[in-house]
XYZ file of C-alpha atoms in Angstrom:
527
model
C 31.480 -6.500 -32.172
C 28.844 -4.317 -30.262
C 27.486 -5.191 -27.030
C 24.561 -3.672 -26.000
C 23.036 -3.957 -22.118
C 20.169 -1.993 -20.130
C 20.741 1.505 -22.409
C 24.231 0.953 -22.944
C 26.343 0.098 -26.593
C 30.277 -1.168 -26.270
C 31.587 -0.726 -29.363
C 34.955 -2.427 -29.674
C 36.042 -1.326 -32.958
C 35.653 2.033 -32.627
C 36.637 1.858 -28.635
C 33.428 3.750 -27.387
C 30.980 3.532 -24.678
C 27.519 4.962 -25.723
C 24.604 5.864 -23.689
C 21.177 6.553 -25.650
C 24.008 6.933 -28.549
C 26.438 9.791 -26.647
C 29.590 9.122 -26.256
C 30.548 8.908 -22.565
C 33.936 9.745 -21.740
C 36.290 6.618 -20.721
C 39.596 6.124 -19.903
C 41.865 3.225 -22.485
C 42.372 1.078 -19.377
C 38.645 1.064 -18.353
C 37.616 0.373 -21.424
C 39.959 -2.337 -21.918
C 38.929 -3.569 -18.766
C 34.830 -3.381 -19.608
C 35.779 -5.098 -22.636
C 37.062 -7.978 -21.246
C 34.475 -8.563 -18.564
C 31.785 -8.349 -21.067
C 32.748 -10.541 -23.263
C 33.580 -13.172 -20.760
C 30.135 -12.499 -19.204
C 29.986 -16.470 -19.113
C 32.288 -16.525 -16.265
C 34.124 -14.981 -13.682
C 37.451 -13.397 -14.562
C 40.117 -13.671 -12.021
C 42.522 -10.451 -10.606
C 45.511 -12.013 -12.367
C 43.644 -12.534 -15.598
C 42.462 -8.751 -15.955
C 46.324 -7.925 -15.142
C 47.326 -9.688 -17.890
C 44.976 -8.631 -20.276
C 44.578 -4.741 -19.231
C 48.150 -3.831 -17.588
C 50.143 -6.568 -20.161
C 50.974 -8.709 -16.878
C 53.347 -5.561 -15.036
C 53.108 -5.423 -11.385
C 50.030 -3.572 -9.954
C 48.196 -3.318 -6.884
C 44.767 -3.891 -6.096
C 44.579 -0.519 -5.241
C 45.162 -0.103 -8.854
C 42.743 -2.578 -10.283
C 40.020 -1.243 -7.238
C 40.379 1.660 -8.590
C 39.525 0.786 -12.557
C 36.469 -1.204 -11.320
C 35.589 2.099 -9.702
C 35.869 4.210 -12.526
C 33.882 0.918 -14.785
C 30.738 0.890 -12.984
C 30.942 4.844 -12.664
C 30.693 5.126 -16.445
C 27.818 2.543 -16.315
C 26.193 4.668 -13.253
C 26.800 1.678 -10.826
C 28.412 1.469 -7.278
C 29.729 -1.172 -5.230
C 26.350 -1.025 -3.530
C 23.866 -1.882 -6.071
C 26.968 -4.152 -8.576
C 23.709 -4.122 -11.506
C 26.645 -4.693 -13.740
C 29.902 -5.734 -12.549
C 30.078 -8.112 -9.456
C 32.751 -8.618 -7.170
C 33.393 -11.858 -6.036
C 35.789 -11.187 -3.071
C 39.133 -13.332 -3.075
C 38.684 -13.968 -6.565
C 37.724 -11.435 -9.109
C 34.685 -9.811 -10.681
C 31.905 -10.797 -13.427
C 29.867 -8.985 -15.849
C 26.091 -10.011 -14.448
C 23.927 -7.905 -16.540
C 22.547 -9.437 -19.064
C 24.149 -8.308 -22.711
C 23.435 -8.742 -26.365
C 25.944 -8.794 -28.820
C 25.756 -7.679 -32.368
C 28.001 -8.689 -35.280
C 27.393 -7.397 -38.762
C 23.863 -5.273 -37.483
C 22.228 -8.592 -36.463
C 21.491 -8.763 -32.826
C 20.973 -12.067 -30.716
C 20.360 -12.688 -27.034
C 23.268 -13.450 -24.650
C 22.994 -17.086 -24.957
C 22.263 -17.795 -28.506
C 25.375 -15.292 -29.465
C 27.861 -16.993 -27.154
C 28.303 -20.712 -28.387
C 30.143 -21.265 -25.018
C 27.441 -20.049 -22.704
C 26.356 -22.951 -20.595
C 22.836 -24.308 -20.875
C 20.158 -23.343 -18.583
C 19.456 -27.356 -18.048
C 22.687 -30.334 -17.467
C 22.684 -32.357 -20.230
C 21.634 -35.833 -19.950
C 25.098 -37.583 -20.238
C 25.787 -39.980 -22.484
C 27.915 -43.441 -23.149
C 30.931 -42.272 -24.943
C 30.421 -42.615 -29.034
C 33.721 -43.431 -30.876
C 37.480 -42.952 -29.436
C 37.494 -41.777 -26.298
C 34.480 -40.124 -25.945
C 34.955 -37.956 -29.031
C 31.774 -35.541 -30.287
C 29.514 -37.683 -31.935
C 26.910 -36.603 -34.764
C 24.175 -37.231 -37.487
C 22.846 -35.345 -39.969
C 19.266 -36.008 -40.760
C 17.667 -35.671 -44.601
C 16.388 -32.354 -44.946
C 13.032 -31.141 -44.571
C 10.863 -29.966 -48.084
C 8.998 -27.188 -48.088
C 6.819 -25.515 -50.787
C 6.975 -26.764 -54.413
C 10.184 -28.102 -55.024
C 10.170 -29.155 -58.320
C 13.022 -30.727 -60.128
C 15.336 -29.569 -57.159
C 13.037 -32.249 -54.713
C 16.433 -34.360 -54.630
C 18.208 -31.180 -52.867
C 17.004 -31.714 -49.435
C 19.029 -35.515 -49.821
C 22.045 -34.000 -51.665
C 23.225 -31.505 -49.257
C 22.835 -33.629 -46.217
C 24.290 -36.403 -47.849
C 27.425 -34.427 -49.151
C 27.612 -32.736 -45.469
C 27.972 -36.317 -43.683
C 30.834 -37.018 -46.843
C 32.444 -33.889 -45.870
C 31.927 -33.599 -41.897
C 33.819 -37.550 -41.994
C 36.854 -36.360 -43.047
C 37.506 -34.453 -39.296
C 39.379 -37.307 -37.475
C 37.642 -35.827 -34.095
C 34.295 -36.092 -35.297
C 32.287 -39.246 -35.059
C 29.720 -38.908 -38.197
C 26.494 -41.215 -38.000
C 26.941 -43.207 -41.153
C 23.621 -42.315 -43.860
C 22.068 -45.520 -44.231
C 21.278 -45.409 -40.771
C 20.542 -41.147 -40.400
C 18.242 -40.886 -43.083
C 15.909 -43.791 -41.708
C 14.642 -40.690 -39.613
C 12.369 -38.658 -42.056
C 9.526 -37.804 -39.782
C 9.115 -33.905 -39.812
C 8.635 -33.629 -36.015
C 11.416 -35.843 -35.308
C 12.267 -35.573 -31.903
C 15.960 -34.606 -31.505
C 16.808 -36.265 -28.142
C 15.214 -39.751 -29.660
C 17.525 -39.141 -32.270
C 20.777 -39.516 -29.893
C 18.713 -42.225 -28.079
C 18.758 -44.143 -31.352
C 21.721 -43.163 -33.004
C 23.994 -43.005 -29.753
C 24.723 -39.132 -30.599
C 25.829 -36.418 -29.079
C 24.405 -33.585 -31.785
C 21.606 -33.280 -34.195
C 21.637 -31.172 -37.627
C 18.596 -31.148 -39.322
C 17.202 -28.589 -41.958
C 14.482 -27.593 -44.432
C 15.114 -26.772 -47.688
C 12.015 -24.471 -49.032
C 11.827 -23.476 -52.787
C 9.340 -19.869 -53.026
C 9.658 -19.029 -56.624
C 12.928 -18.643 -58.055
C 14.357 -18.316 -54.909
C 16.103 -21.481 -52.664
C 15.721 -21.107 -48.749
C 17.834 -23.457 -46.720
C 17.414 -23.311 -42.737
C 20.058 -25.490 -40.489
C 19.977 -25.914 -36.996
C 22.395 -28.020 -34.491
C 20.879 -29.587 -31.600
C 22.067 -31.269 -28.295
C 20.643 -34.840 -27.861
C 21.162 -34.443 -24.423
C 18.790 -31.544 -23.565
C 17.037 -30.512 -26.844
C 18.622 -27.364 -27.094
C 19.584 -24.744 -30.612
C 23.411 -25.234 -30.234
C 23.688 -22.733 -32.984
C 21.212 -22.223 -36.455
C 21.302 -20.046 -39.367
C 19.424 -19.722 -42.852
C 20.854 -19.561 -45.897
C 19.013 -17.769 -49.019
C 19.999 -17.673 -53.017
C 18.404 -17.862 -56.663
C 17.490 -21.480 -57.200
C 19.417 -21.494 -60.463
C 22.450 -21.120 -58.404
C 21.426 -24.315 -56.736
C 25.190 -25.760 -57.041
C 26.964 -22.402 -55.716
C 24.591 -21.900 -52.979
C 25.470 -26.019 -51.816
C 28.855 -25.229 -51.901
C 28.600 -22.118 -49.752
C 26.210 -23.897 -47.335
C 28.651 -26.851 -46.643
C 31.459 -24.531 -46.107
C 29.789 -22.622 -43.926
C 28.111 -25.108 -42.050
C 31.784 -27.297 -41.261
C 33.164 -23.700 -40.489
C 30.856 -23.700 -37.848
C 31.014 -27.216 -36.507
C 34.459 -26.515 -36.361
C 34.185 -23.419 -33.561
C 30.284 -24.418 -31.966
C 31.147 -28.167 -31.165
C 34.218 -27.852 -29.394
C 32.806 -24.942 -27.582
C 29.479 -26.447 -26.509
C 31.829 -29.825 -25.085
C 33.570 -27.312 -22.959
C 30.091 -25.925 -21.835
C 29.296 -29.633 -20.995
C 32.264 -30.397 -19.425
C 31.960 -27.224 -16.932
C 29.014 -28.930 -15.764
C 30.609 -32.080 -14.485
C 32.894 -32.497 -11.251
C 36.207 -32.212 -12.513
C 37.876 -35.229 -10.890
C 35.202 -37.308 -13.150
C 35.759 -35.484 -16.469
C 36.614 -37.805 -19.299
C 40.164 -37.176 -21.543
C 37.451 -35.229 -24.352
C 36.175 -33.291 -21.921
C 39.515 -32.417 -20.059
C 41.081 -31.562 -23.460
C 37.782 -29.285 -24.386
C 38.571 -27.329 -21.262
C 42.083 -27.031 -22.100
C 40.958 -25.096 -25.210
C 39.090 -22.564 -23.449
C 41.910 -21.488 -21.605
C 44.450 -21.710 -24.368
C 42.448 -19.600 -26.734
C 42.312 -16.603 -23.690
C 46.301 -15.882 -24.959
C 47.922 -15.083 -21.570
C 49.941 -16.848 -19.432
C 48.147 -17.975 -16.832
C 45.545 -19.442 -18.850
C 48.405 -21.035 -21.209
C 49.682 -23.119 -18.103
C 46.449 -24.011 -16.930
C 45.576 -25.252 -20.484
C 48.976 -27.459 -20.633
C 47.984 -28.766 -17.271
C 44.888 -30.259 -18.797
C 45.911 -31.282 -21.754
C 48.799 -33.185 -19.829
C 45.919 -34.721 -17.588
C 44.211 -35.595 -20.573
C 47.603 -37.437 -21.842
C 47.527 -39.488 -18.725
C 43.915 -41.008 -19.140
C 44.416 -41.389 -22.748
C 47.994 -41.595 -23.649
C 46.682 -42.794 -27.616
C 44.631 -39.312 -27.898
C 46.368 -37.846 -30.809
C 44.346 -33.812 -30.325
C 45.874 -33.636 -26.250
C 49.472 -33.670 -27.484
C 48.837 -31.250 -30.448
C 47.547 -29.077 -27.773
C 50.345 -29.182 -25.440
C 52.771 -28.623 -28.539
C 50.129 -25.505 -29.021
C 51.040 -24.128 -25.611
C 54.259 -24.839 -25.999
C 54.321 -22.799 -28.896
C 52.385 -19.959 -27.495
C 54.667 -19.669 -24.925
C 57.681 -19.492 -27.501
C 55.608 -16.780 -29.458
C 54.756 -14.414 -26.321
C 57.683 -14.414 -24.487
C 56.363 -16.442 -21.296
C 59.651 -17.575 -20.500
C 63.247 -17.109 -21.314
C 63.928 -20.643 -22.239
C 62.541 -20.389 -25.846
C 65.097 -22.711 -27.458
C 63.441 -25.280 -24.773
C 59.821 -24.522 -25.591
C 60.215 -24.952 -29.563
C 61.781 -28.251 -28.681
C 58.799 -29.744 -26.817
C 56.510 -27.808 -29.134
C 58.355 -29.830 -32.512
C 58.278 -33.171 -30.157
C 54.626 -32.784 -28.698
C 53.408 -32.230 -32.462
C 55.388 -35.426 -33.906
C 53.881 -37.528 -30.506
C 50.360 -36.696 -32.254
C 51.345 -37.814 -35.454
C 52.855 -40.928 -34.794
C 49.175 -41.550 -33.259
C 46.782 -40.054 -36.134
C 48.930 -38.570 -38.889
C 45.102 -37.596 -40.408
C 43.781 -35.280 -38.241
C 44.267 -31.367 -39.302
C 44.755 -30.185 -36.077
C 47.238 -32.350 -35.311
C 49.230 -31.386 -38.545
C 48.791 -27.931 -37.837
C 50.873 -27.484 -34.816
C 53.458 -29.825 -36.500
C 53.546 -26.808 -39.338
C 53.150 -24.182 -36.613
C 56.353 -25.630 -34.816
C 58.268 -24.668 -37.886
C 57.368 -20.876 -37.974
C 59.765 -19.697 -34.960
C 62.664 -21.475 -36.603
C 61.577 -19.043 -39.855
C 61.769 -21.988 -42.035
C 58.401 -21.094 -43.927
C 58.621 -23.962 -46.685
C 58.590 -26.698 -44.091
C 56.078 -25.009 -42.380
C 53.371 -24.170 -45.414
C 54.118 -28.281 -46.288
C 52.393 -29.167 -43.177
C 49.941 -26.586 -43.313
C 48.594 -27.736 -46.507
C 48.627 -31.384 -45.442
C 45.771 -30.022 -42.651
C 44.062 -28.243 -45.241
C 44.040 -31.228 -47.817
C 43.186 -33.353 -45.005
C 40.128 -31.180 -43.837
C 39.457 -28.726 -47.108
C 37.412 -26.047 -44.557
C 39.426 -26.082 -41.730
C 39.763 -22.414 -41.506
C 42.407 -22.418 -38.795
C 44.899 -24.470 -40.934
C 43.532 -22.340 -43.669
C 44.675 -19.096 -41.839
C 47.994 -20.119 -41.006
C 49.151 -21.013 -44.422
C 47.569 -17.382 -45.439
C 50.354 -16.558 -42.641
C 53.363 -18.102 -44.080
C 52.602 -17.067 -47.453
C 52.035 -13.563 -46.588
C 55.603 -13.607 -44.886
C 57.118 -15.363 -47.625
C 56.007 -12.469 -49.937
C 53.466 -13.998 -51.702
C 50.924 -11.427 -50.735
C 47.773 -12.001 -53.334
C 48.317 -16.038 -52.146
C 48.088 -15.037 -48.768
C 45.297 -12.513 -49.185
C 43.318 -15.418 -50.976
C 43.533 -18.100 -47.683
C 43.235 -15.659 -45.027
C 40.162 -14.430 -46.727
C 38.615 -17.739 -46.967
C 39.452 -18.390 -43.140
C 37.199 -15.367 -42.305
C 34.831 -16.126 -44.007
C 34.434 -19.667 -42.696
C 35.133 -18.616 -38.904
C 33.843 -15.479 -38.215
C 34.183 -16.527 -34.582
C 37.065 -17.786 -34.361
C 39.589 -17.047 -31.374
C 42.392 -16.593 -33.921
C 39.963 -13.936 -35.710
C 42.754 -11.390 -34.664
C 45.603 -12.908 -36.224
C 43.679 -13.279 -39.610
C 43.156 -9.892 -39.663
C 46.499 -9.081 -38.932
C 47.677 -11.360 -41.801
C 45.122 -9.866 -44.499
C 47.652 -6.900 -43.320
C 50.829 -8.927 -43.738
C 49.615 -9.735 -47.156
C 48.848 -6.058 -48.383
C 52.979 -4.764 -47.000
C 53.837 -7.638 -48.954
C 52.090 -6.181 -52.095
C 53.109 -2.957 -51.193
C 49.405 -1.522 -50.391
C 50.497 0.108 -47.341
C 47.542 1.881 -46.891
C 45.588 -1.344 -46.237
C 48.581 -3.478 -44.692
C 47.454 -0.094 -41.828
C 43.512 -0.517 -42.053
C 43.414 -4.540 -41.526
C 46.413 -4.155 -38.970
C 44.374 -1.955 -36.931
C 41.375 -3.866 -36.906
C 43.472 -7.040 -35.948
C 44.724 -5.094 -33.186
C 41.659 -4.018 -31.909
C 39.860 -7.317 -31.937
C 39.155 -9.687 -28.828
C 42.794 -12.002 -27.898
C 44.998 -9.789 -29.740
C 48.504 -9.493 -28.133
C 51.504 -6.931 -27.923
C 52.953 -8.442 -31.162
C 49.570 -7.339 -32.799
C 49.570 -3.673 -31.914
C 53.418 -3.928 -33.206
C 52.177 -4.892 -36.547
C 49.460 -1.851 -36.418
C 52.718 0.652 -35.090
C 54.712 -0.779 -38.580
C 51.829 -1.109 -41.154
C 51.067 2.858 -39.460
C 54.778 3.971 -40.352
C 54.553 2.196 -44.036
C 51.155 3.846 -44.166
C 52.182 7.343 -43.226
C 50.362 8.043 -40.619
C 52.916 8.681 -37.797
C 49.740 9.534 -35.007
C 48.427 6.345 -35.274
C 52.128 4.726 -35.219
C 52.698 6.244 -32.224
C 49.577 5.752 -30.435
C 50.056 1.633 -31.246
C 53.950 1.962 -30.099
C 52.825 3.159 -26.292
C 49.898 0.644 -26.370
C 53.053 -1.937 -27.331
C 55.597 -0.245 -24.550
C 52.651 -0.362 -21.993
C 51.740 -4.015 -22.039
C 55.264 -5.282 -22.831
C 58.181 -2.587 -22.859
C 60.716 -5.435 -23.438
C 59.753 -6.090 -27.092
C 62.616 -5.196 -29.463
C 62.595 -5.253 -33.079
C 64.685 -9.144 -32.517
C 61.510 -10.311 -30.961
C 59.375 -9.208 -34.070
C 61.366 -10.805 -36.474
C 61.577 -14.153 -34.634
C 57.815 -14.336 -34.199
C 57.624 -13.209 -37.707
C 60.264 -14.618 -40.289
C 60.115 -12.490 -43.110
C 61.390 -14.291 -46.097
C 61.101 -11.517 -48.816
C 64.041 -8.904 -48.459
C 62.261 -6.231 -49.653
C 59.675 -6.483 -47.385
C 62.003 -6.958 -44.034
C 64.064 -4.010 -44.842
C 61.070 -1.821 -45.034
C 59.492 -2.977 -41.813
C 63.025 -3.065 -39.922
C 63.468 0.485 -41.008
C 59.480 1.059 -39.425
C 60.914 -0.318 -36.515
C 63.904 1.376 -35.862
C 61.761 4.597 -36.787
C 59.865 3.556 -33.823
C 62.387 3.448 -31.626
C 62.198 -0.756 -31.467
């Protein structure tokens, strides 16, 4: 990911700050620090939150921390004066108010129509609850013809058809059934009389356009409440690859839904006064801090999801989020307790179950709970129940990529983590995929890759200590001892207590072959 604002480029990949293109000199920590404001631009980013992320959560002053947003706006030729780009919001922290573009894969978009999670310039007009508990609610209208379609007229009916078949199958989605969606035809069909009609919360429509030999397909998802482009893209392929093209669209379409819906609710729900927020909405808030992977946010994410509990004890998602914060705070080391935290993890996952044994997410953390005990099989069962349950679910599609990679079944692995990507691009467990796609090459024995996709997990947004540890070993297998060492000080910087144990428990490697080598990394390492 690049950001660019005023004549500035971030590149987070390749860890620069460019001006006009030159390189200007910056130091790891205020980078890491520019990083992280940017990219929560959206909000303001507390002192304890940029210790965390930048220092690994050590002790520092704010002397210290003064002094990196010093050196930040320096590099960006601002002052505490003027605060063009970062703002300090005394007593609390600082924000990134300049507005920024991000670009992923050389396409640029504005600010807002990058960042799913930005909040809309306009409330939303709220709503009566649709389905259980105020769950997302959505229909999917007939597509739009355009040009000469030919025999393919029935296309723009097929794939919305198949997409409301395939979109009912997520338990926390409420899909507008088709005999009543596709009543709505009109081409200027206006998308807030939609959720008047329909009692819905979101809106995809489309146009399906065939110019030649070539099929165009354009989606876009739409508030109800406001009107607004929650997120749109446009699909493009030979028309005689009508049926591969369909299959790609869905995927990638329920990929999305998957990330954009629960971050718009969250949006929403940041709107509202907080004593008044439903158990969705309190749950969709507990996401955004869970996904920030530190321990502050972890706790404040378990306090909502446990609020969420207590105005809907029945909601299935809010325990399988507790047992997720529960895990994470097994995986990171929050606490010393682990044994503990793996208990309520395993019980918080089975609570959701015994209330919707169908919903993916809700399997997942029940398969997840299984990985810090290193019992892989039990684990991958679960895992594949979520994916059976919900075919694109690129999460639960990701993890059992995980658990095959450590199992040694590296080309398996490969195969799911790659699919994951593909149908997330976004997602806030990007990092660990990438980090996998490594697992899976040392379990193949392409150590020169296992060092590539380590890296670039390492270096992506959320990644955590235990990443870089994975770059420091795939490095070592790679042998490429300068790049080892630089990802064991990142590693001893932000968490000098991690010992080789520590990998190993987060990481249950079930192939011999492939422990020994990375234990011998490790002890190479000096871990």
């Amino acid at each position: 990911m690049i950001y660019r604002f005023g004549s500035f480029e971030l590149d987070l990949e390749k860890i620069e700050l460019r001006r006009g293109g030159a390189v200007r000199p910056v130091e790891p920590q205020v980078f890491a620090l520019l990083g992280l404001l940017v990219e929560n631009r959206e909000r303001l980013v507390s002192k304890d939150e940029i210790v965390e992320k930048v220092w690994g959560g050590r002790v520092v002053s704010d002397a210290a921390i003064a002094s990196r947003i010093k050196s930040a706006r320096q590099a960006l030729g601002d002052d505490g004066r003027a605060q063009r780009f970062i703002k300090t919001v005394h007593g609390h922290g600082f924000r990134f108010v300049a507005e920024a573009r991000a670009t992923r894969g050389g396409s640029a978009t504005g600010a807002a129509a990058d960042d799913p999670g930005a909040e809309p310039a306009t409330a939303p007009v709220e709503q009566q609850p649709v389905g259980q508990i105020g769950r997302p609610s959505i229909a999917v209208l007939p597509f739009r013809l355009a040009g000469d379609p030919g025999r393919y007229a029935a296309i723009a009916d097929a794939l919305p058809h198949e997409l409301i078949a395939e979109l009912s199958r997520l338990r926390w989605l409420f899909v507008t059934a088709r005999a009543s969606s596709f009543r709505l035809r009109a081409a200027d069909v206006d998308v807030c009389e939609v959720g008047r009609l329909l009692g819905v919360r979101y809106c995809l429509s489309g146009t399906a356009e065939i110019a030649g030999a070539t099929l165009l397909v354009t989606v876009a998802l739409a508030d109800t409440g406001d009107g607004g482009v929650v997120w749109a893209d446009r699909f493009a392929a030979a028309v005689d690859d009508v049926h591969q093209i369909r299959t790609e669209i869905r995927s990638r379409i329920l990929g999305e839904l998957e990330i954009r819906i629960p971050l718009h609710e969250a949006a929403r729900a940041r709107l509202a006064v907080t004593d008044n927020l439903d158990a969705w909405a309190t749950y969709h808030l507990g996401l955004q801090h869970m996904y920030r992977f530190n321990r502050r946010d972890n706790a404040a994410a378990a306090s909502l999801f446990t609020r969420a509990i207590a105005l809907a004890p029945d909601f299935a998602r809010a325990h399988a989020g507790l047992s997720f914060t529960h895990f994470q705070t097994a995986f990171l080391r929050y606490t010393d307790d682990r044994r503990r935290e793996l208990a309520d993890a395993r019980r918080c996952a089975e609570r959701g179950l015994d209330l919707d044994p169908m919903d993916p997410f809700v399997n997942f953390t029940m398969g997840r709970s299984y990985w810090l005990e290193g019992d892989l099989d039990s684990s991958l069962g679960w895992l594949e129940r979520a994916v059976a349950i919900s075919p694109n679910y690129a999460q639960g599609i990701y993890a059992c990529g995980w658990s095959e990679s450590l199992a040694g079944r590296g080309e398996a692995g490969r195969s799911h983590v790659d699919l994951a990507m593909r149908l997330s691009p976004l997602d806030p467990l990007y990092y660990a995929m990438l980090a996998t796609r490594g697992f899976a090459h040392m379990a193949l024995g392409e150590d020169g890759e296992a060092a590539q996709w380590a890296e670039r997990g390492a270096r992506a947004p959320g990644a955590h200590p235990l990443i870089a540890m994975i770059a420091a070993v795939a490095h070592v297998l790679g042998g490429d001892p300068s790049r080892a060492d630089f990802w064991t000080a990142n590693v001893r910087a932000r968490d000098a207590g991690l010992t080789a144990a520590d990998f190993f428990r987060a990481f249950p490697m079930q192939s011999e072959a492939m422990r020994g080598r990375v234990a011998k990394a490790l002890t190479d390492l000096g871990f």
